[in-house]
Amino acid sequence: MNINRNPPVWLFDLDNTLHNASHAIFPAIMANMNDYIARVLGDGTTPASQDAVNAARTLYWRRYGATMLGLVKHHGVRAEHFLAETHRMPELAAMIRAERGLRHLLRRLPGRKILLTNAPHGYSAQVLRHLGLHRQFDHHVAVEAMRVHGHLRPKPSKLLLRRLMRRHGLTPSRCVLVEDTLANLRSARALGMRTAWITQYLRVGDAVGLAHPTKTLNRPGYVDVKVKSVRHLPARLHRLR
């Protein structure tokens, strides 16, 4: 296949893919999330202990793929409220760290681009605008839009990915998911998408995303291309055909 005549459709993650969320943003989200969960699990006066918060956050992430879904399902939390509270960062612009030249890089990649992020729209739109990337994506799919049959189904949900394919008239074989999170890449590959794993911002055991549960950065079989940075994608296009 000539990749210029038959360009792929790129599905880009945001956090720790297009910018370094582990530097300051993830720690801020973690602190907000811990405070939120402590209030939810508390008795109305005294917040829950840190041990109880850690146990609930990890349990719900492993069971549902997102802590938020467990809070919604078991504690009556409204997803919109959770997202607004945990992503409340007045100094967000000063916290963003990213490589230079990302806009030029995305322009160089042949094919349409869709942002597909489990982050809320308000936050992700702010980050995109700060990075100067808000005009580089044909569509911006944030977590609020990840509903299937009325239920939130964020990545790594295969139902979400199938719905995305139908809505945009895509076939999985045309798509490349660019991500830092292995669970999301695994789901995409199972549906027939090609996968690119971005590793430069990963921290093993990251408690917010639990993005990389193993102790090494060996490339799994469901990852077509492993690169340190999105900057290296143009040189690996032949592996993503």
XYZ file of N, CA and C in Angstrom:
723
model
N 0.844 -1.192 0.000
C 0.000 0.000 0.000
C 0.879 1.242 0.000
N 0.574 2.158 -0.854
C 1.259 3.434 -0.843
C 0.611 4.309 0.222
N 1.390 4.643 1.264
C 0.798 5.320 2.417
C 0.379 6.745 2.088
N 0.952 7.334 1.018
C 0.538 8.666 0.621
C -0.755 8.637 -0.172
N -0.956 7.567 -0.972
C -2.213 7.436 -1.714
C -3.332 6.916 -0.816
N -2.988 6.091 0.142
C -3.969 5.526 1.069
C -3.536 5.856 2.499
N -3.603 7.118 2.868
C -3.085 7.516 4.173
C -3.932 6.953 5.304
N -3.315 6.701 6.420
C -4.067 6.196 7.568
C -4.884 7.300 8.224
N -5.753 6.907 9.117
C -6.432 7.836 10.011
C -5.770 7.674 11.378
N -5.215 8.757 11.889
C -4.472 8.715 13.142
C -5.397 9.025 14.307
N -5.418 8.145 15.293
C -6.152 8.381 16.530
C -5.119 8.668 17.611
N -5.021 9.921 18.015
C -4.001 10.330 18.973
C -4.572 10.457 20.378
N -3.899 9.843 21.313
C -4.133 10.131 22.719
C -3.521 11.510 23.014
N -3.807 12.055 24.198
C -3.273 13.369 24.565
C -2.218 13.276 25.669
N -2.655 12.927 26.877
C -1.759 12.947 28.030
C -0.667 11.889 27.925
N 0.565 12.316 28.106
C 1.760 11.467 28.008
C 1.973 10.890 26.617
N 1.271 11.437 25.650
C 1.510 11.105 24.249
C 1.954 12.363 23.513
N 1.146 13.415 23.593
C 1.486 14.687 22.948
C 2.128 15.679 23.917
N 2.066 15.398 25.193
C 2.732 16.266 26.173
C 3.035 15.458 27.430
N 3.880 16.019 28.277
C 4.349 15.327 29.478
C 3.402 15.591 30.643
N 2.402 14.742 30.790
C 1.449 14.905 31.890
C 2.019 14.445 33.218
N 3.012 13.567 33.183
C 3.587 13.054 34.425
C 4.368 14.118 35.191
N 4.812 15.163 34.495
C 5.641 16.193 35.135
C 4.896 16.898 36.269
N 3.722 17.441 35.993
C 2.993 18.199 37.011
C 1.489 17.957 36.964
N 0.960 17.659 35.774
C -0.486 17.552 35.633
C -1.033 16.302 36.314
N -0.438 15.149 36.070
C -0.924 13.940 36.720
C -0.839 14.017 38.244
N 0.259 14.530 38.812
C 0.268 14.679 40.269
C -0.859 15.580 40.785
N -1.186 16.652 40.036
C -2.283 17.528 40.455
C -3.626 16.808 40.351
N -3.824 16.055 39.260
C -5.069 15.282 39.115
C -5.163 14.245 40.221
N -4.041 13.597 40.538
C -4.032 12.591 41.600
C -4.448 13.199 42.933
N -3.896 14.353 43.252
C -4.245 15.009 44.511
C -5.731 15.364 44.540
N -6.231 15.915 43.431
C -7.656 16.252 43.356
C -8.522 15.007 43.461
N -8.086 13.939 42.788
C -8.845 12.694 42.800
C -8.887 12.091 44.201
N -7.746 12.100 44.885
C -7.705 11.551 46.238
C -8.633 12.319 47.172
N -8.609 13.644 47.068
C -9.496 14.458 47.899
C -10.958 14.149 47.593
N -11.264 13.994 46.317
C -12.644 13.727 45.899
C -13.114 12.370 46.426
N -12.292 11.348 46.236
C -12.667 10.004 46.689
C -12.791 9.966 48.206
N -11.894 10.660 48.901
C -11.960 10.694 50.368
C -13.279 11.282 50.840
N -13.752 12.323 50.145
C -15.041 12.906 50.513
C -16.185 11.943 50.220
N -16.113 11.280 49.065
C -17.179 10.348 48.676
C -17.253 9.164 49.642
N -16.108 8.642 50.040
C -16.073 7.468 50.916
C -16.221 7.822 52.389
N -16.099 9.106 52.712
C -16.194 9.525 54.101
C -17.622 9.497 54.623
N -17.765 9.896 55.891
C -19.083 9.832 56.534
C -19.850 11.154 56.464
N -19.370 12.065 55.647
C -20.029 13.361 55.537
C -19.354 14.421 56.371
N -18.573 13.979 57.339
C -17.825 14.903 58.193
C -16.328 14.637 58.098
N -15.978 13.362 58.255
C -14.573 12.970 58.223
C -14.268 12.261 56.913
N -13.278 12.729 56.150
C -12.912 12.037 54.903
C -12.367 10.643 55.195
N -12.445 9.768 54.193
C -11.905 8.418 54.330
C -10.377 8.463 54.428
N -9.798 7.391 54.940
C -8.348 7.311 55.091
C -7.671 7.181 53.734
N -6.380 7.501 53.715
C -5.630 7.388 52.464
C -5.583 5.945 51.988
N -5.501 4.988 52.916
C -5.483 3.573 52.526
C -6.782 3.189 51.836
N -7.903 3.656 52.359
C -9.204 3.347 51.749
C -9.311 3.996 50.374
N -8.809 5.204 50.259
C -8.836 5.912 48.973
C -8.003 5.177 47.943
N -6.782 4.789 48.315
C -5.899 4.083 47.381
C -6.509 2.766 46.939
N -7.105 2.043 47.873
C -7.701 0.745 47.547
C -8.860 0.910 46.574
N -9.722 1.890 46.809
C -10.878 2.101 45.936
C -10.440 2.551 44.555
N -9.498 3.492 44.509
C -9.043 4.006 43.217
C -8.455 2.891 42.358
N -7.614 2.075 42.958
C -6.973 1.000 42.205
C -7.971 -0.078 41.806
N -8.857 -0.449 42.741
C -9.863 -1.475 42.448
C -10.740 -1.059 41.280
N -11.240 0.166 41.303
C -12.151 0.602 40.248
C -11.430 0.747 38.919
N -10.180 1.197 38.954
C -9.440 1.302 37.698
C -9.254 -0.081 37.079
N -8.876 -1.053 37.899
C -8.631 -2.400 37.357
C -9.930 -3.065 36.895
N -11.016 -2.816 37.601
C -12.281 -3.476 37.267
C -12.972 -2.833 36.081
N -12.925 -1.506 35.999
C -13.713 -0.801 34.993
C -12.881 -0.048 33.956
N -11.566 0.012 34.148
C -10.725 0.746 33.224
C -10.610 2.221 33.541
N -11.410 2.705 34.489
C -11.370 4.105 34.927
C -11.968 4.186 36.323
N -11.262 4.856 37.227
C -11.759 5.010 38.597
C -13.132 5.666 38.603
N -13.323 6.632 37.722
C -14.586 7.361 37.661
C -15.777 6.432 37.494
N -15.632 5.392 36.667
C -16.760 4.498 36.406
C -17.183 3.763 37.658
N -16.211 3.389 38.491
C -16.549 2.740 39.756
C -17.276 3.678 40.699
N -16.851 4.924 40.739
C -17.518 5.903 41.595
C -18.935 6.173 41.116
N -19.124 6.229 39.811
C -20.463 6.432 39.249
C -21.354 5.236 39.571
N -20.827 4.054 39.379
C -21.619 2.828 39.529
C -21.967 2.531 40.985
N -21.009 2.734 41.882
C -21.187 2.284 43.266
C -21.470 3.393 44.267
N -21.265 4.643 43.878
C -21.421 5.723 44.852
C -22.304 6.862 44.357
N -22.931 6.697 43.217
C -23.854 7.706 42.725
C -23.211 9.009 42.312
N -21.914 8.972 42.025
C -21.203 10.173 41.593
C -21.618 10.535 40.167
N -21.773 11.818 39.891
C -22.023 12.271 38.524
C -20.686 12.436 37.817
N -20.562 11.813 36.665
C -19.288 11.837 35.941
C -18.847 13.268 35.658
N -19.784 14.127 35.269
C -19.434 15.512 34.932
C -18.838 16.236 36.142
N -19.394 15.979 37.311
C -18.889 16.627 38.521
C -17.494 16.121 38.863
N -17.308 14.816 38.774
C -15.998 14.229 39.048
C -14.937 14.809 38.121
N -15.250 14.866 36.839
C -14.286 15.366 35.859
C -13.945 16.828 36.113
N -14.957 17.625 36.414
C -14.711 19.049 36.651
C -13.840 19.261 37.882
N -14.116 18.501 38.947
C -13.370 18.683 40.190
C -11.938 18.168 40.083
N -11.756 17.026 39.457
C -10.413 16.440 39.416
C -9.500 17.126 38.414
N -10.076 17.817 37.448
C -9.263 18.519 36.442
C -9.268 20.033 36.664
N -9.574 20.432 37.872
C -9.541 21.854 38.217
C -8.104 22.263 38.517
N -7.471 22.940 37.555
C -6.071 23.343 37.694
C -5.919 24.776 37.202
N -6.021 25.750 38.097
C -5.938 27.163 37.683
C -4.638 27.519 36.987
N -3.569 26.802 37.310
C -2.264 27.109 36.724
C -1.899 26.124 35.608
N -2.892 25.614 34.907
C -2.653 24.564 33.929
C -1.605 24.952 32.888
N -1.710 26.134 32.329
C -0.784 26.529 31.259
C 0.671 26.440 31.698
N 0.934 26.809 32.946
C 2.306 26.777 33.447
C 2.783 25.355 33.723
N 1.863 24.408 33.780
C 2.208 23.023 34.110
C 2.510 22.182 32.871
N 2.173 22.671 31.696
C 2.309 21.884 30.469
C 3.756 21.852 30.017
N 4.235 20.661 29.709
C 5.573 20.458 29.171
C 5.446 19.607 27.910
N 6.038 20.068 26.822
C 5.952 19.318 25.562
C 7.136 19.669 24.683
N 7.367 18.828 23.683
C 8.422 19.079 22.708
C 8.020 20.225 21.785
N 9.012 20.875 21.248
C 8.752 21.902 20.247
C 8.475 21.253 18.895
N 7.764 21.961 18.055
C 7.569 21.507 16.684
C 6.485 20.478 16.485
N 5.601 20.294 17.469
C 4.558 19.279 17.322
C 3.577 19.622 16.201
N 3.270 20.894 16.058
C 2.324 21.293 14.997
C 2.895 20.942 13.623
N 4.155 21.226 13.431
C 4.799 20.899 12.154
C 4.831 19.391 11.946
N 5.099 18.660 13.006
C 5.143 17.201 12.918
C 3.793 16.642 12.475
N 2.705 17.076 13.105
C 1.389 16.564 12.755
C 1.026 16.911 11.313
N 1.453 18.079 10.861
C 1.189 18.451 9.472
C 1.914 17.527 8.509
N 3.079 17.037 8.917
C 3.878 16.155 8.058
C 3.287 14.759 7.952
N 2.555 14.328 8.932
C 2.008 12.974 8.905
C 0.847 12.917 7.921
N 0.896 12.034 6.936
C -0.195 11.938 5.961
C -1.447 11.342 6.590
N -2.593 11.918 6.275
C -3.846 11.358 6.750
C -4.542 12.232 7.777
N -5.811 11.924 8.010
C -6.615 12.649 8.990
C -6.170 12.306 10.405
N -6.436 13.256 11.322
C -6.108 13.046 12.723
C -7.343 13.267 13.600
N -7.528 12.366 14.531
C -8.615 12.477 15.507
C -7.995 12.404 16.895
N -8.344 13.348 17.762
C -7.901 13.269 19.148
C -8.880 12.386 19.906
N -8.369 11.381 20.598
C -9.201 10.427 21.330
C -8.640 10.327 22.745
N -9.241 11.069 23.664
C -8.687 11.176 25.009
C -9.716 10.869 26.085
N -9.280 10.167 27.124
C -10.137 9.895 28.274
C -10.233 11.094 29.206
N -9.598 12.185 28.842
C -9.689 13.414 29.627
C -10.943 14.186 29.229
N -11.429 15.075 30.096
C -12.617 15.874 29.756
C -12.326 16.910 28.686
N -13.382 17.365 28.030
C -13.228 18.245 26.875
C -12.628 19.592 27.255
N -13.084 20.184 28.353
C -12.573 21.494 28.732
C -11.075 21.485 28.957
N -10.621 20.486 29.685
C -9.187 20.353 29.964
C -8.404 20.083 28.683
N -8.842 19.107 27.905
C -8.080 18.730 26.708
C -8.066 19.851 25.679
N -9.145 20.609 25.587
C -9.166 21.751 24.673
C -8.158 22.818 25.104
N -8.038 23.042 26.409
C -7.058 24.004 26.914
C -5.632 23.565 26.567
N -5.349 22.276 26.769
C -4.011 21.772 26.487
C -3.714 21.889 24.996
N -4.648 21.485 24.158
C -4.447 21.580 22.711
C -4.162 23.016 22.276
N -4.939 23.948 22.813
C -4.760 25.345 22.418
C -3.397 25.859 22.881
N -2.992 25.494 24.080
C -1.688 25.927 24.583
C -0.564 25.362 23.710
N -0.737 24.124 23.232
C 0.275 23.497 22.388
C 0.206 23.973 20.941
N -0.841 24.716 20.604
C -1.012 25.171 19.228
C -1.466 24.070 18.287
N -2.151 23.058 18.829
C -2.546 21.896 18.025
C -4.053 21.840 17.774
N -4.793 22.849 18.207
C -6.251 22.761 18.148
C -6.794 22.743 16.727
N -5.992 23.164 15.749
C -6.451 23.136 14.351
C -5.922 21.922 13.589
N -5.197 21.063 14.267
C -4.570 19.924 13.591
C -5.453 18.677 13.574
N -6.548 18.701 14.321
C -7.398 17.514 14.432
C -8.749 17.759 13.781
N -9.181 16.790 12.999
C -10.494 16.876 12.360
C -11.617 16.711 13.373
N -11.348 15.920 14.407
C -12.350 15.688 15.448
C -11.645 15.602 16.789
N -12.350 16.006 17.820
C -11.846 15.987 19.195
C -12.843 15.171 20.010
N -12.484 13.927 20.327
C -13.368 13.037 21.073
C -12.846 12.940 22.495
N -13.521 13.624 23.419
C -13.153 13.598 24.833
C -14.051 12.602 25.571
N -13.769 12.403 26.847
C -14.428 11.317 27.571
C -15.940 11.501 27.655
N -16.414 12.759 27.711
C -17.867 12.958 27.801
C -18.602 12.390 26.594
N -17.917 12.307 25.446
C -18.539 11.804 24.215
C -18.402 10.291 24.075
N -17.777 9.648 25.033
C -17.526 8.212 24.941
C -18.668 7.424 25.573
N -19.850 7.625 25.042
C -21.027 6.900 25.539
C -21.507 5.915 24.484
N -21.816 4.724 24.940
C -22.383 3.681 24.087
C -23.660 3.202 24.758
N -24.788 3.353 24.061
C -26.097 2.988 24.618
C -26.339 3.693 25.954
N -25.893 4.936 26.036
C -26.158 5.737 27.216
C -25.178 5.572 28.360
N -24.226 4.668 28.219
C -23.268 4.415 29.296
C -21.875 4.875 28.882
N -21.145 5.448 29.830
C -19.778 5.851 29.543
C -18.919 4.620 29.273
N -18.197 4.661 28.172
C -17.314 3.553 27.802
C -15.982 4.140 27.319
N -15.171 4.650 28.231
C -13.882 5.218 27.807
C -12.922 4.127 27.351
N -11.802 4.546 26.751
C -10.760 3.586 26.417
C -10.380 2.814 27.679
N -10.147 1.523 27.586
C -9.885 0.707 26.392
C -11.108 -0.026 25.831
N -12.296 0.492 26.020
C -13.506 -0.192 25.594
C -13.518 -0.476 24.087
N -13.697 -1.731 23.739
C -13.828 -2.090 22.328
C -15.161 -1.593 21.766
N -16.191 -1.522 22.626
C -17.470 -0.973 22.175
C -17.298 0.466 21.724
N -16.529 1.224 22.485
C -16.250 2.611 22.101
C -15.553 2.666 20.755
N -14.513 1.863 20.584
C -13.742 1.907 19.345
C -14.595 1.492 18.146
N -15.445 0.489 18.320
C -16.333 0.084 17.216
C -17.310 1.203 16.877
N -17.846 1.863 17.903
C -18.774 2.966 17.669
C -18.067 4.104 16.949
N -16.840 4.379 17.319
C -16.062 5.424 16.654
C -15.865 5.096 15.179
N -15.584 3.831 14.890
C -15.409 3.407 13.500
C -16.691 3.643 12.712
N -17.814 3.251 13.280
C -19.092 3.417 12.570
C -19.422 4.889 12.356
N -19.247 5.675 13.393
C -19.624 7.094 13.321
C -18.820 7.847 12.267
N -17.557 7.498 12.114
C -16.693 8.223 11.182
C -16.467 7.466 9.879
N -17.193 6.363 9.697
C -17.088 5.622 8.449
C -15.713 5.037 8.203
N -15.093 4.520 9.251
C -13.725 4.014 9.158
C -13.692 2.496 9.258
N -12.627 1.925 8.744
C -12.339 0.519 8.971
C -11.108 0.442 9.863
N -11.066 -0.499 10.787
C -9.929 -0.577 11.710
C -8.580 -0.649 11.009
N -8.515 -1.344 9.874
C -7.228 -1.511 9.201
C -6.652 -0.196 8.689
N -7.488 0.837 8.562
C -7.006 2.150 8.121
C -6.475 2.988 9.274
N -6.749 2.582 10.499
C -6.497 3.436 11.657
C -5.214 3.059 12.388
N -4.560 4.073 12.931
C -3.391 3.895 13.788
C -3.676 4.585 15.107
N -3.669 3.826 16.198
C -3.821 4.415 17.521
C -2.445 4.726 18.081
N -2.241 5.976 18.479
C -0.964 6.435 19.031
C -1.196 6.735 20.499
N -0.551 5.995 21.367
C -0.895 5.978 22.782
C 0.325 5.716 23.656
N 0.175 6.065 24.938
C 1.143 5.623 25.942
C 0.613 4.447 26.752
N -0.683 4.177 26.683
C -1.313 3.191 27.561
C -1.493 1.852 26.858
N -0.843 0.836 27.400
C -0.834 -0.469 26.747
C -2.222 -1.103 26.662
N -3.042 -0.952 27.679
C -4.371 -1.557 27.638
C -5.182 -1.022 26.464
N -5.036 0.262 26.165
C -5.761 0.854 25.038
C -5.232 0.335 23.711
N -3.932 0.181 23.622
C -3.323 -0.354 22.400
C -3.733 -1.809 22.180
N -3.837 -2.551 23.249
C -4.232 -3.959 23.134
C -5.636 -4.081 22.549
N -6.559 -3.270 23.031
C -7.934 -3.306 22.511
C -7.974 -2.921 21.037
N -7.223 -1.882 20.680
C -7.211 -1.426 19.291
C -6.660 -2.500 18.367
N -5.592 -3.140 18.792
C -4.975 -4.190 17.956
C -5.908 -5.374 17.791
N -6.658 -5.697 18.835
C -7.600 -6.815 18.758
C -8.690 -6.564 17.726
N -8.987 -5.291 17.462
C -9.994 -4.942 16.463
C -9.405 -4.798 15.065
N -8.085 -4.894 14.953
C -7.452 -4.807 13.637
C -6.782 -3.490 13.336
N -6.714 -2.595 14.332
C -5.994 -1.341 14.114
C -4.495 -1.564 14.230
N -3.748 -0.618 13.688
C -2.314 -0.602 13.911
C -2.026 0.257 15.134
N -0.890 -0.010 15.774
C -0.655 0.602 17.079
C 0.762 1.151 17.187
N 0.852 2.354 17.781
C 2.146 2.989 18.031
C 2.212 3.367 19.506
N 3.237 2.890 20.177
C 3.391 3.089 21.623
C 4.431 4.166 21.883
N 4.009 5.231 22.572
C 4.888 6.347 22.918
C 5.357 6.154 24.360
N 6.671 6.171 24.574
C 7.186 5.769 25.892
C 7.925 6.856 26.677
N 8.237 7.998 26.073
C 9.180 8.900 26.731
C 8.671 9.515 28.032
N 7.360 9.611 28.196
C 6.838 10.238 29.401
C 6.346 9.225 30.433
N 6.510 7.947 30.144
C 5.997 6.932 31.050
C 6.821 6.860 32.330
N 6.112 6.657 33.406
C 6.754 6.349 34.672
C 6.155 5.044 35.155
N 6.987 4.052 35.369
C 6.497 2.736 35.770
C 5.739 2.866 37.085
N 4.529 2.282 37.099
C 3.717 2.351 38.301
C 3.009 3.680 38.487
N 2.836 4.458 37.420
C 2.123 5.728 37.502
C 0.751 5.505 38.131
N 0.506 6.136 39.258
C -0.704 5.839 40.025
C -1.960 6.467 39.458
N -1.828 7.441 38.561
C -3.034 8.048 37.989
C -3.584 7.177 36.880
N -2.773 6.939 35.881
C -3.263 6.188 34.739
C -2.984 4.705 34.841
N -2.075 4.308 35.750
C -1.619 2.924 35.773
C -1.303 2.496 34.345
N -0.678 3.430 33.615
C -0.525 3.262 32.179
C 0.380 2.105 31.818
N 1.318 1.819 32.661
C 2.276 0.775 32.314
C 2.491 -0.140 33.510
N 1.687 -1.211 33.638
C 1.710 -2.040 34.841
C 2.917 -2.953 34.961
N 3.735 -3.075 33.922
C 4.890 -3.945 34.000
C 6.122 -3.167 34.430
N 7.224 -3.866 34.633
C 8.430 -3.235 35.159
C 9.437 -2.888 34.074
N 9.161 -3.245 32.853
C 10.068 -2.933 31.758
C 9.283 -2.280 30.635
N 9.996 -1.819 29.633
C 9.345 -1.189 28.490
C 9.536 -2.040 27.238
N 9.500 -3.351 27.405
C 9.596 -4.250 26.254
C 8.342 -4.113 25.396
N 8.511 -4.198 24.085
C 7.379 -4.047 23.165
C 6.541 -5.319 23.135
N 5.252 -5.240 23.516
C 4.374 -6.406 23.416
C 4.049 -6.713 21.957
N 3.561 -7.900 21.697
C 3.256 -8.317 20.337
C 2.150 -7.518 19.686
N 1.262 -6.929 20.482
C 0.151 -6.165 19.905
C 0.538 -4.722 19.595
N 1.780 -4.359 19.849
C 2.290 -3.026 19.499
C 3.100 -3.138 18.217
N 2.664 -2.444 17.174
C 3.369 -2.494 15.893
C 4.658 -1.688 15.919
N 4.590 -0.518 16.557
C 5.750 0.372 16.599
C 5.883 0.924 18.013
N 7.080 0.812 18.548
C 7.402 1.431 19.833
C 8.409 2.536 19.572
N 8.056 3.767 19.938
C 8.956 4.902 19.740
C 8.977 5.736 21.012
N 10.083 6.409 21.204
C 10.183 7.273 22.376
C 9.259 8.472 22.238
N 9.186 9.038 21.054
C 8.457 10.288 20.845
C 7.638 10.232 19.563
N 6.574 11.032 19.524
C 5.799 11.149 18.291
C 6.665 11.701 17.161
N 7.762 12.334 17.502
C 8.684 12.841 16.480
C 9.223 11.720 15.593
N 9.255 10.509 16.121
C 9.838 9.398 15.389
C 8.828 8.674 14.497
N 7.576 9.082 14.530
C 6.558 8.401 13.726
C 6.809 8.501 12.221
N 7.174 9.667 11.684
C 7.387 9.723 10.225
C 8.407 8.706 9.725
N 9.427 8.434 10.516
C 10.452 7.479 10.087
C 9.979 6.041 10.204
N 8.851 5.814 10.865
C 8.357 4.442 11.049
C 7.077 4.172 10.290
N 6.728 5.045 9.353
C 5.480 4.880 8.615
C 5.395 3.536 7.913
N 6.537 3.054 7.425
C 6.517 1.786 6.692
C 6.083 0.634 7.567
N 6.253 0.768 8.888
C 5.839 -0.293 9.810
C 4.370 -0.199 10.166
N 3.721 0.887 9.756
C 2.329 1.110 10.123
C 1.399 0.973 8.935
N 1.883 0.367 7.856
C 1.043 0.170 6.675
C 0.092 -0.983 6.903
